[in-house]
Coordinates of C-alpha atoms and ligand atoms in Angstrom, one line a residue:
X113 CA 2.6 -16.9 25.6
X114 CA 2.4 -13.0 25.7
X115 CA 1.1 -10.9 28.5
X116 CA -1.8 -8.5 27.6
X117 CA 0.1 -5.2 27.8
X118 CA 3.0 -5.7 25.4
X119 CA 4.1 -7.8 22.4
X120 CA 7.1 -9.9 22.6
X121 CA 8.5 -8.1 19.5
X122 CA 8.5 -4.7 21.2
X123 CA 6.4 -1.6 21.2
X124 CA 6.2 1.8 19.6
X125 CA 7.9 4.5 21.7
X126 CA 4.9 6.9 21.5
X127 CA 1.7 7.6 19.8
X128 CA 3.6 9.8 17.4
X129 CA 5.9 6.8 16.5
X130 CA 2.9 4.7 15.6
X131 CA 1.4 7.4 13.5
X132 CA 4.7 7.7 11.7
X133 CA 5.0 4.0 11.1
X134 CA 1.4 3.5 10.1
X135 CA 1.4 6.4 7.9
X136 CA 4.6 5.3 6.5
X137 CA 3.0 2.0 5.6
X138 CA 0.0 3.7 4.1
X139 CA 1.7 6.2 2.0
X140 CA 3.9 4.6 -0.6
X141 CA 3.9 3.4 -4.2
X142 CA 0.1 2.9 -3.9
X143 CA -0.3 6.6 -3.6
X144 CA 2.2 8.0 -6.2
X145 CA 2.6 5.1 -8.6
X146 CA -0.5 3.0 -8.5
X147 CA -3.3 5.5 -7.9
X148 CA -2.5 7.7 -10.9
X149 CA -2.0 4.8 -13.3
X150 CA -5.2 3.0 -12.4
X151 CA -7.1 6.3 -12.4
X152 CA -5.8 6.8 -16.0
X153 CA -6.9 3.4 -17.0
X154 CA -10.3 3.6 -15.5
X155 CA -11.4 7.0 -17.0
X156 CA -10.8 9.3 -14.1
X157 CA -13.4 11.2 -12.1
X158 CA -16.0 8.4 -11.5
X159 CA -13.2 5.9 -10.5
X160 CA -11.8 8.5 -8.1
X161 CA -15.1 9.1 -6.7
X162 CA -15.8 5.5 -5.9
X163 CA -12.4 5.2 -4.4
X164 CA -12.9 8.1 -2.1
X165 CA -16.3 6.6 -0.9
X166 CA -14.6 3.3 -0.3
X167 CA -11.9 5.0 1.8
X168 CA -14.6 6.6 3.9
X169 CA -17.1 3.9 4.2
X170 CA -14.8 0.8 4.3
X171 CA -11.2 2.0 4.9
X172 CA -11.7 4.0 8.0
X173 CA -13.9 1.7 10.0
X174 CA -11.9 -1.2 8.9
X175 CA -8.7 0.4 9.8
X176 CA -10.1 1.1 13.3
X177 CA -11.1 -2.6 13.6
X178 CA -7.6 -4.0 12.5
X179 CA -5.7 -1.7 14.9
X180 CA -8.1 -2.6 17.7
X181 CA -7.8 -6.2 17.0
X182 CA -4.1 -6.1 16.8
X183 CA -3.7 -4.3 20.0
X184 CA -6.0 -6.7 21.8
X185 CA -4.2 -9.8 20.5
X186 CA -0.6 -8.5 20.7
X187 CA 0.8 -11.1 18.3
X188 CA 1.4 -11.9 14.7
X189 CA -2.1 -11.7 12.8
X190 CA -2.4 -15.5 12.7
X191 CA -1.9 -15.9 16.5
X192 CA -3.8 -12.8 17.2
X193 CA -6.9 -14.3 15.3
X194 CA -6.4 -17.4 17.2
X195 CA -6.4 -15.7 20.6
X196 CA -9.3 -13.5 19.7
X197 CA -11.4 -16.2 18.5
X198 CA -10.8 -18.2 21.7
X199 CA -11.5 -15.1 23.8
X200 CA -14.8 -14.6 21.9
X201 CA -15.6 -18.3 21.7
X202 CA -15.6 -18.0 17.9
X203 CA -14.6 -20.8 15.5
X204 CA -10.8 -21.5 15.7
X205 CA -10.7 -21.4 12.0
X206 CA -10.8 -17.6 12.0
X207 CA -7.0 -17.8 12.3
X208 CA -6.9 -18.8 8.5
X209 CA -7.6 -15.0 8.1
X210 CA -4.2 -14.4 9.5
X211 CA -2.8 -17.0 7.0
X212 CA -4.4 -15.5 3.9
X213 CA -3.1 -12.1 5.0
X214 CA 0.3 -13.3 5.5
X215 CA 0.4 -14.7 2.0
X216 CA -1.1 -11.6 0.5
X217 CA 1.7 -9.4 2.0
X218 CA 4.2 -11.8 0.6
X219 CA 2.8 -11.7 -2.9
X220 CA 2.4 -8.0 -2.9
X221 CA 6.0 -7.4 -1.7
X222 CA 7.3 -9.5 -4.6
X223 CA 6.1 -7.0 -7.2
X224 CA 6.2 -4.0 -4.9
X225 CA 9.9 -4.5 -4.6
X226 CA 10.3 -4.6 -8.4
X227 CA 8.6 -1.3 -9.0
X228 CA 10.5 0.3 -6.0
X229 CA 13.6 -0.9 -7.9
X230 CA 12.4 1.3 -10.9
X231 CA 12.3 4.2 -8.6
X232 CA 15.9 3.6 -7.5
X233 CA 17.0 3.2 -11.0
X234 CA 15.4 6.6 -11.6
X235 CA 17.5 8.2 -8.8
X236 CA 20.6 7.4 -10.9
X237 CA 19.0 8.6 -14.1
X238 CA 18.1 11.8 -12.5
X239 CA 21.5 12.3 -11.1
X240 CA 23.1 11.9 -14.5
X241 CA 20.8 14.4 -16.0
X242 CA 19.0 12.0 -18.2
X243 CA 15.8 14.1 -18.1
X244 CA 17.2 17.5 -18.9
X245 CA 15.3 19.0 -21.8
X246 CA 14.0 15.6 -23.0
X247 CA 11.2 15.3 -25.4
X248 CA 8.2 13.0 -24.4
X249 CA 9.6 10.4 -26.8
X250 CA 13.0 10.4 -25.2
X251 CA 11.6 10.0 -21.9
X252 CA 9.3 7.1 -23.0
X253 CA 12.3 5.4 -24.6
X254 CA 14.3 5.7 -21.3
X255 CA 11.4 3.7 -19.5
X256 CA 11.2 1.3 -22.2
X257 CA 14.9 0.6 -22.1
X258 CA 14.5 -0.2 -18.4
X259 CA 11.7 -2.5 -19.1
X260 CA 13.6 -4.4 -21.8
X261 CA 16.4 -5.0 -19.4
X262 CA 15.9 -7.7 -16.9
X263 CA 19.4 -7.6 -15.4
X264 CA 19.1 -4.0 -14.5
X265 CA 15.7 -4.5 -12.9
X266 CA 16.9 -7.6 -11.0
X267 CA 19.7 -5.6 -9.6
X268 CA 17.6 -2.7 -8.3
X269 CA 15.0 -5.3 -7.1
X270 CA 17.7 -7.1 -5.1
X271 CA 19.0 -4.0 -3.5
X272 CA 15.5 -2.9 -2.5
X273 CA 14.7 -6.4 -1.0
X274 CA 17.9 -6.2 0.8
X275 CA 17.2 -2.8 2.4
X276 CA 13.8 -3.9 3.4
X277 CA 15.0 -7.0 5.2
X278 CA 17.7 -5.0 6.8
X279 CA 15.2 -2.6 8.3
X280 CA 12.7 -5.4 9.3
X281 CA 15.7 -7.2 11.0
X282 CA 16.1 -4.2 13.4
X283 CA 12.6 -4.6 14.8
X284 CA 9.9 -2.1 15.3
X285 CA 11.9 0.8 16.7
X286 CA 14.7 0.6 14.1
X287 CA 16.1 3.4 12.1
X288 CA 13.0 4.0 9.9
X289 CA 11.0 5.4 12.7
X290 CA 13.4 8.3 12.8
X291 CA 14.0 8.7 9.0
X292 CA 10.2 8.7 8.3
X293 CA 9.9 11.8 10.5
X294 CA 11.7 14.0 7.9
X295 CA 11.0 12.1 4.9
X296 CA 7.2 12.2 4.8
X297 CA 7.0 16.0 5.2
X298 CA 9.7 16.5 2.5
X299 CA 7.7 14.1 0.1
X300 CA 4.8 16.4 0.8
X301 CA 6.6 19.5 -0.1
X302 CA 7.9 18.2 -3.4
X303 CA 4.5 17.1 -4.4
X304 CA 3.2 20.6 -3.7
X305 CA 6.0 21.8 -5.9
X306 CA 5.1 19.4 -8.7
X307 CA 1.4 20.6 -8.6
X308 CA 2.6 24.2 -8.9
X309 CA 4.7 23.2 -11.9
X310 CA 1.5 21.4 -13.3
X311 CA -0.2 24.7 -13.1
X312 CA 2.2 26.1 -15.7
X313 CA 1.7 23.4 -18.3
X314 CA -1.4 24.9 -19.8
X315 CA -3.3 21.6 -19.3
X316 CA -3.9 22.1 -15.5
X317 CA -7.6 22.5 -15.8
X318 CA -7.9 19.6 -18.2
X319 CA -6.0 17.5 -15.7
X320 CA -8.0 18.4 -12.7
X321 CA -11.4 18.0 -14.7
X322 CA -10.3 14.5 -15.7
X323 CA -9.7 13.6 -11.9
X324 CA -12.6 15.3 -10.4
X325 CA -15.4 15.4 -12.9
X326 CA -17.2 11.9 -12.7
X327 CA -18.5 10.3 -15.8
X328 CA -20.1 7.0 -14.7
X329 CA -20.3 5.8 -18.2
X330 CA -16.6 5.4 -18.1
X331 CA -16.7 2.7 -15.3
X332 CA -17.9 -1.0 -15.1
X333 CA -18.0 -3.6 -12.4
X334 CA -14.3 -4.3 -12.6
X335 CA -13.5 -0.6 -12.3
X336 CA -15.5 -0.5 -9.2
X337 CA -13.7 -3.6 -7.9
X338 CA -10.3 -2.0 -8.6
X339 CA -11.3 1.3 -6.9
X340 CA -12.4 -0.7 -3.8
X341 CA -9.4 -2.9 -3.8
X342 CA -7.2 0.1 -4.1
X343 CA -8.9 1.7 -1.0
X344 CA -7.6 -1.4 0.9
X345 CA -4.3 -1.4 -0.8
X346 CA -3.4 2.3 -0.3
X347 CA -4.3 2.2 3.4
X348 CA -2.5 -1.2 3.9
X349 CA -5.7 -3.0 5.0
X350 CA -7.1 -6.4 4.8
X351 CA -4.0 -8.4 5.4
X352 CA -2.9 -7.9 8.9
X353 CA -0.1 -5.1 8.3
X354 CA -1.9 -2.6 10.3
X355 CA -2.9 -5.3 12.7
X356 CA 0.5 -6.2 13.4
X357 CA 1.5 -2.5 13.8
X358 CA -1.4 -2.2 16.1
X359 CA -0.1 -5.0 18.2
X360 CA 2.9 -2.9 19.0
X361 CA 0.6 0.0 20.1
X362 CA 0.8 1.0 23.8
X363 CA -2.5 1.0 25.7
X364 CA -4.7 4.0 26.0
X365 CA -3.7 5.6 22.7
X366 CA -6.8 6.8 20.7
X367 CA -7.1 4.5 17.8
X368 CA -9.9 6.4 16.1
X369 CA -8.1 9.7 16.0
X370 CA -5.0 8.2 14.8
X371 CA -6.9 6.5 11.9
X372 CA -8.4 9.7 10.8
X373 CA -5.0 11.2 10.5
X374 CA -3.6 8.3 8.6
X375 CA -6.3 8.0 6.1
X376 CA -6.5 11.7 5.7
X377 CA -2.8 12.0 4.9
X378 CA -2.8 9.0 2.6
X379 CA -5.6 10.5 0.6
X380 CA -4.2 13.9 0.3
X381 CA -0.9 12.5 -1.0
X382 CA -2.6 10.4 -3.7
X383 CA -4.7 13.3 -4.9
X384 CA -1.6 15.6 -4.9
X385 CA 0.2 12.9 -7.0
X386 CA -2.8 12.8 -9.4
X387 CA -3.1 16.6 -9.8
X388 CA 0.6 16.8 -10.5
X389 CA 0.5 14.1 -13.2
X390 CA -2.5 14.4 -15.3
X391 CA -1.8 17.9 -16.5
X392 CA 1.5 16.6 -17.7
X393 CA -0.1 13.8 -19.4
X394 CA -2.6 16.0 -21.5
X395 CA 0.0 18.9 -22.1
X396 CA 2.4 16.3 -23.7
X397 CA -0.4 14.2 -25.6
X398 CA 0.5 11.2 -23.7
X399 CA -1.8 8.4 -23.0
X400 CA -3.7 8.6 -19.7
X401 CA -4.0 4.8 -19.8
X402 CA -0.3 4.1 -20.2
X403 CA -0.3 1.7 -17.3
X404 CA 2.3 1.0 -14.7
X405 CA 4.9 3.2 -16.4
X406 CA 2.8 6.3 -16.2
X407 CA 4.7 8.2 -13.6
X408 CA 8.0 7.3 -15.0
X409 CA 6.9 8.6 -18.4
X410 CA 5.5 11.9 -17.1
X411 CA 7.2 13.3 -14.0
X412 CA 10.7 13.1 -15.7
X413 CA 9.3 15.7 -18.2
X414 CA 8.5 18.1 -15.5
X415 CA 12.0 17.6 -13.9
X416 CA 13.6 18.0 -17.2
X417 CA 12.1 21.4 -17.9
X418 CA 11.5 23.2 -14.5
X419 CA 14.1 25.5 -12.8
X420 CA 16.1 23.3 -10.4
X421 CA 14.6 20.3 -11.9
X422 CA 17.9 18.3 -11.6
X423 CA 17.9 18.5 -7.8
X424 CA 14.2 18.1 -7.6
X425 CA 14.3 14.9 -9.7
X426 CA 16.9 13.3 -7.5
X427 CA 15.1 14.3 -4.5
X428 CA 11.8 13.1 -5.6
X429 CA 13.0 9.5 -6.6
X430 CA 14.9 9.3 -3.3
X431 CA 11.9 10.2 -1.3
X432 CA 9.7 7.8 -3.4
X433 CA 12.2 5.1 -2.6
X434 CA 11.9 5.8 1.3
X435 CA 8.2 6.0 0.9
X436 CA 8.2 2.5 -0.6
X437 CA 10.6 1.3 2.1
X438 CA 8.4 2.3 4.9
X439 CA 5.6 0.4 3.2
X440 CA 7.4 -2.8 2.3
X441 CA 8.5 -3.5 5.8
X442 CA 4.8 -3.6 6.9
X443 CA 4.2 -6.2 4.1
X444 CA 6.5 -8.8 5.4
X445 CA 6.4 -8.0 9.2
X446 CA 3.4 -10.3 9.8
X447 CA 5.3 -13.2 8.2
X448 CA 8.4 -12.4 10.2
X449 CA 6.5 -12.1 13.5
X450 CA 4.8 -15.3 12.8
X451 CA 8.0 -17.2 12.0
X452 CA 9.6 -16.0 15.3
X453 CA 6.6 -16.9 17.4
X454 CA 6.0 -20.3 16.0
X455 CA 9.2 -21.6 14.4
X456 CA 11.5 -20.9 17.2
X457 CA 14.0 -19.1 15.0
X458 CA 15.8 -15.8 15.5
X459 CA 14.5 -12.6 13.8
X460 CA 17.4 -12.4 11.5
X461 CA 16.9 -15.9 10.2
X462 CA 13.1 -15.2 9.8
X463 CA 14.2 -12.2 7.7
X464 CA 16.6 -14.0 5.6
X465 CA 14.3 -16.8 4.7
X466 CA 11.2 -14.8 3.9
X467 CA 13.1 -12.2 2.1
X468 CA 14.8 -14.7 -0.1
X469 CA 11.6 -16.3 -1.1
X470 CA 10.0 -13.1 -1.9
X471 CA 13.0 -12.0 -4.0
X472 CA 12.7 -15.3 -6.2
X473 CA 9.0 -14.5 -7.0
X474 CA 10.1 -10.9 -7.7
X475 CA 12.5 -12.2 -10.4
X476 CA 9.5 -13.8 -12.0
X477 CA 7.7 -10.3 -11.9
X478 CA 10.8 -8.7 -13.6
X479 CA 10.6 -11.2 -16.4
X480 CA 6.8 -10.5 -16.9
X481 CA 7.9 -7.0 -18.3
X482 CA 10.2 -8.6 -20.9
X483 CA 11.0 -12.3 -21.6
X484 CA 7.8 -13.6 -20.1
X485 CA 5.5 -10.7 -21.2
X486 CA 3.5 -13.1 -23.5
X487 CA 3.1 -15.8 -20.7
X488 CA -0.4 -15.1 -19.6
X489 CA -3.1 -16.6 -17.4
X490 CA -6.6 -15.2 -17.7
X491 CA -5.2 -12.7 -20.1
X492 CA -2.8 -11.4 -17.4
X493 CA 1.0 -11.6 -17.1
X494 CA 2.5 -12.5 -13.7
X495 CA 2.7 -8.9 -12.6
X496 CA -1.0 -8.2 -13.4
X497 CA -2.0 -11.6 -11.9
X498 CA -0.4 -11.0 -8.6
X499 CA -1.8 -7.4 -8.5
X500 CA -5.2 -8.6 -9.3
X501 CA -5.3 -11.5 -6.9
X502 CA -4.1 -9.4 -4.0
X503 CA -5.4 -6.0 -4.4
X504 CA -8.7 -6.8 -6.0
X505 CA -9.4 -10.1 -4.4
X506 CA -7.6 -11.1 -1.3
X507 CA -7.6 -7.5 0.5
X508 CA -11.3 -6.8 0.1
X509 CA -12.1 -10.4 1.2
X510 CA -9.7 -10.1 4.1
X511 CA -11.2 -6.7 5.0
X512 CA -14.7 -8.1 4.9
X513 CA -13.7 -10.9 7.1
X514 CA -12.1 -8.6 9.5
X515 CA -15.3 -6.4 9.6
X516 CA -17.4 -9.5 10.2
X517 CA -15.2 -10.6 13.1
X518 CA -15.0 -7.1 14.7
X519 CA -18.8 -6.6 14.2
X520 CA -20.4 -10.0 14.8
X521 CA -17.9 -12.2 16.6
X522 CA -16.1 -10.0 19.1
X523 CA -18.1 -9.0 22.1
X524 CA -19.0 -5.4 21.6
X525 CA -18.1 -4.7 25.3
X526 CA -14.5 -5.9 24.5
X527 CA -14.3 -3.7 21.3
X528 CA -15.6 -0.8 23.2
X529 CA -13.2 -1.2 26.1
X530 CA -10.3 -1.4 23.6
X531 CA -11.3 1.7 21.6
X532 CA -12.2 3.9 24.4
X533 CA -14.3 6.2 22.4
X534 CA -17.4 8.0 23.4
X535 CA -20.6 6.0 23.2
X536 CA -22.1 7.8 20.1
X537 CA -18.8 7.5 18.1
X538 CA -18.6 3.8 19.2
X539 CA -22.2 3.2 18.0
X540 CA -21.5 4.7 14.6
X541 CA -18.3 2.6 14.2
X542 CA -20.2 -0.5 15.2
X543 CA -23.0 0.2 12.7
X544 CA -20.6 0.7 9.9
X545 CA -18.4 -2.4 10.8
X546 CA -21.2 -4.6 11.2
X547 CA -23.5 -3.9 8.5
X548 CA -22.2 -1.3 6.0
X549 CA -18.7 -2.5 5.4
X550 CA -19.4 -6.2 4.8
X551 CA -22.5 -5.5 2.7
X552 CA -20.6 -3.0 0.5
X553 CA -17.8 -5.5 -0.3
X554 CA -20.3 -8.2 -0.8
X555 CA -22.5 -6.1 -3.2
X556 CA -19.3 -5.2 -5.2
X557 CA -18.4 -8.9 -5.7
X558 CA -22.0 -9.8 -6.6
X559 CA -21.8 -7.0 -9.3
X560 CA -18.5 -8.2 -10.7
X561 CA -19.8 -11.8 -11.0
X562 CA -22.7 -10.3 -12.8
X563 CA -25.4 -11.4 -10.3
X564 CA -26.3 -7.8 -9.7
Ligands
LIG1942 N1 -0.2 0.9 1.5 C1 1.1 0.8 0.6 C2 1.1 1.7 -0.5 O1 0.1 2.4 -0.8 C3 1.4 -0.6 0.3 C4 1.2 -1.5 1.5 C5 2.0 -1.6 2.5 C6 0.2 -2.5 1.7 N2 1.4 -2.5 3.5 C7 0.3 -3.1 2.9 C8 -0.9 -2.9 0.8 C9 -0.5 -4.0 3.3 C10 -1.8 -3.8 1.3 C11 -1.6 -4.4 2.6 O2 1.9 1.8 -1.2

């Protein structure tokens, strides 16, 4: 169906374009919204340390594997897995891995879009000066009002979903490739600025200590699982997003170097967000464990009191919106690519159908913050359930399967040929992907199940 040198969906124009897109996928709400709030919920330093270890031992080798497999297969993850399994004479059922990834991306986008909608709502609030000189109580009330208002949340969720599908429709070289080029560095600069403000709050040291001073008595098996799941989530791994991006990667571009850059940038952004937020939490006697509302209840305080805060507040939420957008397109791209390959429909139809279905599930997520907040399964509302199912279960299991496939099923000569890295580097990667990554994920699951 495809030749081996290019995907039918197109190709990145350069290595730089791929780096932008993949970094755009990795850096998103996961870094700025999710990392701080789950760190706060799980006691800080020890959780951060486990997360960093997972990025190094699991994230980097598995990202290399995903990109490599995508480039070799050159199709949507489902069909890529099928082709690679045939090539390596592995069980054809490996293509179910592509299916589980496609479903995971779909489930994540449903809630991702709702949260990105909050960021959009906050652009407007920032613009109308709602944060200026506000007290912590007023800022909290502002957030609570949004939570209690399903209509407003659905409005923004709809707009975000529409924006996502509009970009996906234009294919891999659409406008976002150009936009991300400016937006990523700008986001970085604003984060540095927020860190500088955090230094003036008087609780900077307390915040940094909270983040980097590990106290292992504060974490249990479930916290370790959350940290591991987040390493996958924040790097967009375990569901085929990076695989499908890899499938648009021209031949002879160094996958390993690119991976180090992406993982490094992603980690730095998350840590900066943490360093900006926790001093504000402690300086204002807020709860570190406030949950998904954490950044919306803290950062506006900084914007409301710092010089130039009106403008920076607007800029920050605009940039957060774009960071979310460059991530959300990678969540649905595997599904769209698959629909186009297998269902003989046009790209715009594939976008319309998948976008509409995802939107509907997102409406349920909006309700889980208000009218359905008491509707619980396993003690979790719909938002929490989707998040746990995807980030804590599907992504690590998907990542483990990818590691097993790359390490045990694929001929190592094929992998080596695709990766084009020096022998020693290849051996190191192969050892990690074959033994370390699958074992680590497996052990964490055994621990959570209470076996270990
Ligand atoms: N990595 C993104 C973030 O941190 C979210 C994301 C995009 C993602 N694509 C993904 C998560 C694929 C898991 C799988 O915000």
